[in-house]
Short mmCIF file of C-alpha atoms in Angstrom, two decimals:
data_model
loop_
_atom_site.label_atom_id
_atom_site.label_comp_id
_atom_site.label_asym_id
_atom_site.label_seq_id
_atom_site.Cartn_x
_atom_site.Cartn_y
_atom_site.Cartn_z
CA MET W 415 112.65 150.67 149.27
CA SER W 416 115.88 150.62 151.23
CA GLN W 417 116.80 147.24 152.64
CA PHE W 418 114.73 147.62 155.79
CA ASP W 419 112.40 150.59 155.42
CA LEU W 420 110.09 152.51 153.10
CA THR W 421 111.12 155.72 151.39
CA ASP W 422 109.45 159.01 152.24
CA GLU W 423 107.51 158.89 148.96
CA GLN W 424 106.29 155.36 149.69
CA ARG W 425 105.14 156.44 153.15
CA GLN W 426 103.21 159.32 151.60
CA ILE W 427 101.47 156.90 149.21
CA GLN W 428 100.69 154.58 152.12
CA GLU W 429 99.30 157.43 154.22
CA MET W 430 97.14 158.68 151.35
CA ALA W 431 95.67 155.19 150.92
CA GLN W 432 95.13 154.84 154.67
CA GLN W 433 93.30 158.17 154.81
CA PHE W 434 91.11 157.25 151.85
CA THR W 435 90.28 153.96 153.55
CA ALA W 436 89.41 155.62 156.86
CA ASP W 437 87.13 158.14 155.11
CA ALA W 438 85.54 156.15 152.28
CA ILE W 439 85.79 152.42 153.03
CA THR W 440 85.91 151.48 156.72
CA PRO W 441 82.70 153.29 157.78
CA HIS W 442 80.68 151.49 155.09
CA ALA W 443 82.29 148.07 154.75
CA ALA W 444 80.01 146.23 157.19
CA GLU W 445 76.90 147.43 155.34
CA TRP W 446 78.41 146.48 151.97
CA ASP W 447 79.04 143.00 153.32
CA GLU W 448 75.66 142.53 155.00
CA LYS W 449 73.59 143.85 152.09
CA HIS W 450 75.87 142.60 149.28
CA ILE W 451 76.41 146.15 147.98
CA PHE W 452 78.86 146.68 145.12
CA PRO W 453 80.36 150.11 145.94
CA ARG W 454 81.00 151.34 142.39
CA ASP W 455 81.08 155.02 143.43
CA THR W 456 83.72 154.33 146.08
CA ILE W 457 85.77 152.35 143.59
CA ARG W 458 85.65 155.25 141.12
CA ALA W 459 86.70 157.61 143.92
CA ALA W 460 89.74 155.37 144.45
CA ALA W 461 90.51 155.72 140.74
CA GLU W 462 90.57 159.50 141.14
CA LEU W 463 93.65 158.96 143.34
CA GLY W 464 95.22 156.79 140.64
CA PHE W 465 94.36 153.50 142.32
CA GLY W 466 92.73 152.14 139.17
CA SER W 467 95.99 152.33 137.22
CA ILE W 468 98.74 151.90 139.78
CA TYR W 469 101.28 150.29 137.47
CA VAL W 470 99.91 151.49 134.16
CA ALA W 471 102.58 153.70 132.55
CA GLU W 472 102.23 157.46 132.88
CA GLU W 473 102.19 157.86 129.07
CA SER W 474 99.07 155.64 129.07
CA GLY W 475 97.39 157.76 131.73
CA GLY W 476 98.39 155.70 134.77
CA ILE W 477 100.51 156.65 137.77
CA GLY W 478 103.36 154.28 136.85
CA LEU W 479 104.28 153.02 140.31
CA GLY W 480 106.02 149.77 141.24
CA ARG W 481 104.66 146.61 142.79
CA LEU W 482 105.68 147.60 146.31
CA GLU W 483 103.67 150.81 146.09
CA ALA W 484 100.72 148.78 144.77
CA ALA W 485 101.04 146.39 147.72
CA LEU W 486 101.06 149.32 150.16
CA ILE W 487 97.84 150.66 148.62
CA MET W 488 96.10 147.26 148.64
CA GLU W 489 97.17 146.58 152.20
CA ALA W 490 95.86 149.95 153.33
CA MET W 491 92.48 149.53 151.63
CA ALA W 492 92.10 145.95 152.92
CA TYR W 493 92.32 147.32 156.45
CA GLY W 494 88.81 148.58 155.78
CA CYS W 495 87.50 145.94 153.35
CA PRO W 496 89.61 143.11 151.85
CA SER W 497 86.87 142.32 149.34
CA THR W 498 86.84 145.81 147.84
CA SER W 499 90.63 146.09 147.87
CA ALA W 500 91.01 142.75 146.10
CA PHE W 501 88.45 143.79 143.48
CA ILE W 502 90.48 146.92 142.69
CA SER W 503 93.61 144.75 142.52
CA ILE W 504 92.06 142.54 139.84
CA HIS W 505 91.13 145.59 137.75
CA ASN W 506 94.74 146.78 138.03
CA MET W 507 95.99 143.43 136.77
CA ALA W 508 93.67 143.59 133.74
CA SER W 509 94.60 147.17 132.87
CA TRP W 510 98.33 146.45 133.30
CA MET W 511 98.13 143.53 130.87
CA ILE W 512 96.59 145.77 128.23
CA ASP W 513 99.17 148.49 128.84
CA ARG W 514 102.17 146.16 128.97
CA PHE W 515 101.36 143.86 126.03
CA GLY W 516 98.62 145.53 123.97
CA THR W 517 99.08 147.42 120.72
CA GLN W 518 98.59 151.16 120.71
CA ALA W 519 95.14 150.61 119.18
CA VAL W 520 94.07 148.40 122.11
CA LYS W 521 95.51 150.83 124.63
CA ASP W 522 93.72 153.77 123.03
CA LYS W 523 90.45 151.83 122.95
CA TYR W 524 90.37 150.73 126.59
CA LEU W 525 92.87 152.43 128.89
CA PRO W 526 91.41 155.96 129.05
CA SER W 527 88.15 154.65 130.52
CA MET W 528 89.85 151.96 132.61
CA VAL W 529 92.24 154.41 134.26
CA THR W 530 89.23 156.30 135.62
CA MET W 531 87.37 153.01 136.27
CA GLU W 532 84.49 154.33 134.22
CA ARG W 533 84.91 150.90 132.68
CA ILE W 534 86.14 148.17 135.02
CA GLY W 535 88.20 145.17 133.96
CA SER W 536 88.01 141.49 134.86
CA TYR W 537 90.73 138.86 134.51
CA CYS W 538 89.38 135.65 132.94
CA LEU W 539 91.55 132.55 133.22
CA THR W 540 89.74 129.94 135.35
CA GLU W 541 87.14 127.66 133.77
CA PRO W 542 84.74 125.07 135.20
CA GLY W 543 87.18 122.29 134.30
CA SER W 544 90.53 124.09 134.68
CA GLY W 545 91.50 125.83 137.89
CA SER W 546 95.00 124.99 139.08
CA ASP W 547 95.66 123.34 135.70
CA ALA W 548 95.11 126.62 133.90
CA ALA W 549 96.95 125.49 130.75
CA ALA W 550 94.12 122.99 130.14
CA LEU W 551 91.58 125.74 129.41
CA LYS W 552 89.03 124.97 126.68
CA THR W 553 87.57 128.35 125.67
CA ARG W 554 88.37 128.54 121.96
CA ALA W 555 88.94 131.49 119.64
CA VAL W 556 88.91 130.73 115.91
CA LYS W 557 90.25 133.34 113.50
CA GLU W 558 87.75 134.35 110.79
CA GLY W 559 88.95 137.26 108.71
CA ASP W 560 89.51 140.27 110.92
CA HIS W 561 87.70 138.71 113.92
CA TYR W 562 88.12 135.88 116.40
CA VAL W 563 85.01 133.82 117.13
CA VAL W 564 85.08 132.90 120.82
CA THR W 565 83.14 130.04 122.44
CA GLY W 566 83.51 128.80 126.01
CA THR W 567 82.96 129.57 129.68
CA LYS W 568 84.96 131.26 132.43
CA GLN W 569 84.26 130.52 136.08
CA PHE W 570 84.57 132.49 139.36
CA ILE W 571 85.08 135.80 137.57
CA SER W 572 85.25 138.83 139.86
CA GLY W 573 83.10 141.52 138.31
CA GLY W 574 81.21 139.01 136.18
CA GLY W 575 78.01 140.61 134.95
CA GLU W 576 78.96 144.07 136.24
CA ASN W 577 82.30 144.88 134.66
CA GLU W 578 82.52 146.18 131.11
CA VAL W 579 85.90 144.72 130.03
CA TYR W 580 87.05 141.07 130.20
CA VAL W 581 90.72 140.23 129.58
CA CYS W 582 90.40 136.58 128.60
CA MET W 583 92.78 133.69 128.04
CA VAL W 584 91.54 131.68 125.05
CA ARG W 585 92.81 128.77 122.99
CA THR W 586 93.86 129.76 119.49
CA GLY W 587 96.20 126.85 118.86
CA VAL W 588 97.39 123.48 120.11
CA ASP W 589 96.66 121.99 123.53
CA GLY W 590 98.80 123.19 126.40
CA PRO W 591 100.22 126.60 127.29
CA LYS W 592 101.67 127.38 123.84
CA GLY W 593 98.22 127.39 122.24
CA ILE W 594 96.80 130.11 124.53
CA SER W 595 96.30 133.74 123.53
CA CYS W 596 94.85 136.80 125.26
CA LEU W 597 91.82 138.74 123.99
CA VAL W 598 89.90 141.74 125.31
CA ILE W 599 86.17 141.06 125.18
CA GLU W 600 83.45 143.58 126.01
CA LYS W 601 80.33 142.95 128.09
CA ASP W 602 77.96 144.15 125.37
CA MET W 603 79.37 142.10 122.49
CA PRO W 604 76.67 139.80 121.06
CA GLY W 605 76.96 136.30 122.51
CA VAL W 606 78.36 137.36 125.90
CA SER W 607 76.18 136.27 128.83
CA PHE W 608 76.55 135.70 132.54
CA GLY W 609 75.53 133.12 135.10
CA ALA W 610 73.74 133.93 138.34
CA GLN W 611 75.71 135.78 140.98
CA GLU W 612 77.59 133.26 143.11
CA ARG W 613 76.50 132.86 146.76
CA LYS W 614 79.83 133.12 148.57
CA LEU W 615 81.19 132.70 152.10
CA GLY W 616 82.82 136.13 151.90
CA TRP W 617 83.77 138.86 149.43
CA HIS W 618 80.17 140.09 149.54
CA SER W 619 81.00 143.60 148.31
CA GLN W 620 82.01 142.38 144.87
CA PRO W 621 80.04 140.49 142.22
CA THR W 622 81.24 137.07 141.08
CA ALA W 623 79.70 135.14 138.21
CA GLN W 624 80.32 132.73 135.36
CA VAL W 625 81.03 134.40 132.00
CA ASN W 626 79.79 132.65 128.87
CA PHE W 627 80.86 133.19 125.25
CA ASP W 628 78.58 131.90 122.50
CA SER W 629 80.26 132.52 119.13
CA VAL W 630 81.30 136.03 120.19
CA ARG W 631 82.93 137.95 117.35
CA VAL W 632 85.90 139.86 118.75
CA PRO W 633 87.96 142.23 116.56
CA ALA W 634 91.40 140.76 115.86
CA GLU W 635 92.94 144.06 116.98
CA ASN W 636 91.80 143.15 120.52
CA LEU W 637 94.55 140.54 120.71
CA VAL W 638 96.92 141.36 123.59
CA GLY W 639 100.43 140.23 122.72
CA GLY W 640 100.96 137.73 119.92
CA GLU W 641 99.12 134.48 119.31
CA GLY W 642 100.40 131.84 121.70
CA GLU W 643 101.68 134.37 124.23
CA GLY W 644 98.57 134.38 126.41
CA PHE W 645 99.72 131.90 129.04
CA ARG W 646 103.00 133.73 129.59
CA ILE W 647 101.11 137.03 129.90
CA ALA W 648 98.63 135.46 132.33
CA MET W 649 101.42 134.11 134.54
CA MET W 650 103.23 137.46 134.57
CA GLY W 651 99.98 139.08 135.61
CA LEU W 652 99.64 136.57 138.43
CA ASP W 653 103.03 137.50 139.90
CA GLY W 654 101.61 140.92 140.68
CA GLY W 655 98.18 139.57 141.56
CA ARG W 656 99.70 137.23 144.13
CA LEU W 657 101.52 140.11 145.77
CA ASN W 658 98.33 142.14 145.92
CA ILE W 659 96.20 139.36 147.37
CA GLY W 660 98.92 138.73 149.93
CA ALA W 661 98.88 142.44 150.74
CA CYS W 662 95.11 142.26 151.21
CA SER W 663 95.67 139.51 153.76
CA LEU W 664 98.23 141.67 155.55
CA GLY W 665 95.80 144.58 155.72
CA GLY W 666 92.99 142.40 157.04
CA ALA W 667 95.26 140.74 159.59
CA GLN W 668 96.58 144.09 160.80
CA ARG W 669 93.03 145.34 161.33
CA CYS W 670 92.07 142.26 163.32
CA LEU W 671 95.25 142.38 165.39
CA ASP W 672 94.51 146.02 166.23
CA GLU W 673 90.93 145.10 167.13
CA ALA W 674 92.18 142.24 169.33
CA VAL W 675 94.62 144.47 171.22
CA LYS W 676 91.89 147.04 171.83
CA TYR W 677 89.32 144.45 172.90
CA THR W 678 91.62 142.53 175.27
CA LYS W 679 92.61 145.76 177.02
CA GLU W 680 88.94 146.63 177.59
CA ARG W 681 87.52 143.18 178.37
CA LYS W 682 87.83 142.15 182.02
CA GLN W 683 87.64 138.62 183.43
CA PHE W 684 88.60 137.36 186.89
CA GLY W 685 89.10 140.95 188.01
CA ALA W 686 91.68 141.90 185.37
CA ALA W 687 91.88 142.94 181.70
CA ILE W 688 92.48 139.82 179.64
CA ALA W 689 95.38 141.69 177.99
CA ASP W 690 97.17 141.34 181.34
CA PHE W 691 97.12 137.55 181.15
CA GLN W 692 100.38 136.04 179.94
CA ASN W 693 98.51 133.66 177.61
CA THR W 694 96.91 136.63 175.84
CA GLN W 695 100.22 138.46 175.54
CA PHE W 696 101.95 135.40 174.10
CA MET W 697 99.17 134.96 171.53
CA LEU W 698 99.34 138.63 170.52
CA ALA W 699 103.14 138.45 170.33
CA ASP W 700 102.98 135.50 167.95
CA MET W 701 100.38 137.24 165.80
CA GLU W 702 102.51 140.37 165.53
CA THR W 703 105.69 138.40 164.76
CA GLU W 704 104.05 136.36 162.02
CA LEU W 705 102.45 139.45 160.51
CA GLN W 706 105.73 141.36 160.36
CA ALA W 707 107.61 138.38 158.91
CA ALA W 708 105.01 137.95 156.16
CA ARG W 709 105.04 141.70 155.46
CA MET W 710 108.83 141.84 155.07
CA LEU W 711 108.86 138.89 152.67
CA LEU W 712 106.03 140.35 150.62
CA TYR W 713 107.70 143.77 150.37
CA ALA W 714 110.96 142.12 149.28
CA ALA W 715 109.12 140.03 146.68
CA ALA W 716 107.38 143.16 145.38
CA VAL W 717 110.73 144.82 144.75
CA LYS W 718 111.94 141.72 142.89
CA VAL W 719 108.84 141.73 140.64
CA THR W 720 109.29 145.45 139.92
CA GLU W 721 112.94 144.89 139.03
CA ASN W 722 112.16 141.73 137.00
CA ALA W 723 114.62 139.70 139.08
CA PRO W 724 115.28 136.12 137.91
CA ASP W 725 113.71 134.70 141.10
CA LYS W 726 110.69 137.02 141.10
CA THR W 727 108.10 134.27 140.51
CA ARG W 728 109.47 132.12 143.33
CA PHE W 729 109.47 135.04 145.75
CA ALA W 730 105.97 136.12 144.72
CA ALA W 731 104.75 132.56 145.34
CA MET W 732 106.47 132.34 148.74
CA ALA W 733 105.15 135.74 149.78
CA LYS W 734 101.60 134.97 148.68
CA ARG W 735 101.61 131.64 150.50
CA LEU W 736 103.01 133.02 153.74
CA ALA W 737 100.92 136.21 153.79
CA THR W 738 97.61 134.48 153.07
CA ASP W 739 98.17 131.55 155.44
CA SER W 740 99.44 133.86 158.17
CA GLY W 741 96.65 136.35 157.58
CA SER W 742 93.93 133.74 158.03
CA SER W 743 95.63 132.32 161.11
CA ILE W 744 96.00 135.77 162.70
CA VAL W 745 92.36 136.64 162.07
CA ASP W 746 91.27 133.28 163.50
CA ARG W 747 93.19 133.96 166.72
CA ALA W 748 91.80 137.48 166.88
CA LEU W 749 88.31 135.97 166.74
CA GLN W 750 89.26 133.56 169.55
CA LEU W 751 90.46 136.44 171.71
CA HIS W 752 87.08 138.11 171.25
CA GLY W 753 85.35 134.98 172.53
CA GLY W 754 81.67 134.72 171.68
CA TYR W 755 81.57 138.36 170.60
CA GLY W 756 84.01 137.63 167.78
CA TYR W 757 81.41 135.34 166.24
CA LEU W 758 78.85 138.14 166.02
CA MET W 759 78.36 140.44 163.03
CA ASP W 760 78.34 143.38 165.47
CA TYR W 761 82.13 143.08 165.47
CA PRO W 762 84.24 143.21 162.28
CA ILE W 763 86.33 140.09 163.00
CA GLU W 764 83.93 137.54 161.52
CA ARG W 765 83.74 139.49 158.25
CA PHE W 766 87.52 139.49 157.91
CA TRP W 767 87.62 135.79 158.83
CA ARG W 768 85.25 135.08 155.92
CA ASP W 769 86.89 137.47 153.45
CA LEU W 770 90.46 136.25 153.98
CA ARG W 771 89.63 132.56 153.68
CA VAL W 772 89.50 132.64 149.86
CA HIS W 773 92.94 134.26 149.57
CA SER W 774 94.68 130.90 149.98
CA ILE W 775 92.69 129.60 146.97
CA LEU W 776 92.70 132.34 144.33
CA GLU W 777 95.60 133.67 142.25
CA GLY W 778 96.92 130.10 142.48
CA THR W 779 96.17 127.90 145.49
CA ASN W 780 98.75 127.79 148.25
CA GLN W 781 99.44 124.18 147.31
CA VAL W 782 100.38 125.41 143.82
CA MET W 783 102.57 128.09 145.43
CA ARG W 784 104.48 125.30 147.18
CA MET W 785 104.80 123.45 143.87
CA ILE W 786 106.31 126.55 142.23
CA VAL W 787 108.84 127.04 145.00
CA GLY W 788 109.73 123.37 145.32
CA ARG W 789 110.11 122.97 141.56
CA GLU W 790 112.50 125.91 141.33
CA LEU W 791 114.57 124.67 144.25
CA THR W 792 114.98 121.17 142.86
CA ARG W 793 115.88 122.44 139.37
CA GLN W 794 118.87 124.37 140.64
#
């Protein structure tokens, strides 16, 4: 990216993702939400365009793009369905971790089928007792010969019960972040089980469930990185995940802003289109300004993460916080501009309102994002 604009190649990637969304996602998203349909075929169609391995290296079968290109793709797909876009983002995070830190044996075992999304990956960090305090996780992996024996529970796992591959943070050593390692665990390994599907406010197009490990024997070669490196790997994964979830908020907010502009131009009250009222124009102007400001910060943060800049984590946290807070606020005002109709499922606004609400919680709550930024500022 130049300082203020996208390159021609980035625009082509964006346009390809927008066209895929218009053809394969937007026409079906309301039904997926209403009937809680997991659109596996659509997700695999996205993988045919390379969207299942956006920043997996080309030598591993991926398309080897940067974090800005990934954000453009996620933003475009979220214009149709934030839930489905976010699900694909999580798979990308899991596959990137294997590609970036795994041995060649682990890459050969999992990446060919994950690139095509024949097998889909979940990221497993959160537990019933450790959310924001991720370093307090309890799931334990004990080395026995050429296997690790894993016991514990992961909570709020996107793809839980449906996905085939689980990239899990487990405790192999002492308490705290230095005792955490990363293992790849398969759905069909003996001792793996799943809780009931969670009944959620939004994100209805993707499954979410607890994942349980009861003395699961995992080959030692499934270790990603070295023992004790899991927390660092998880946090590096979250830098990209935060950008993507912020991008999903941008895409959802853009859709709702577009819907609000269209609706207010058509809806007449007191003998005039409500778009002609100054109050409406001021509200739309604020929505557009906040959306563009969040987008510029997120794009800049994405470049920093791609380039491994020293302040990449701070910028990813700021961008995630601003994009997700702004996205929810923009969608809320779009619903208000629709009046009573915005509250109905006949219009898409209420679905986006529900889907975007969780973005300020996952990939690190927005309160934790403020902690990250404030901590870095006061350490300087």
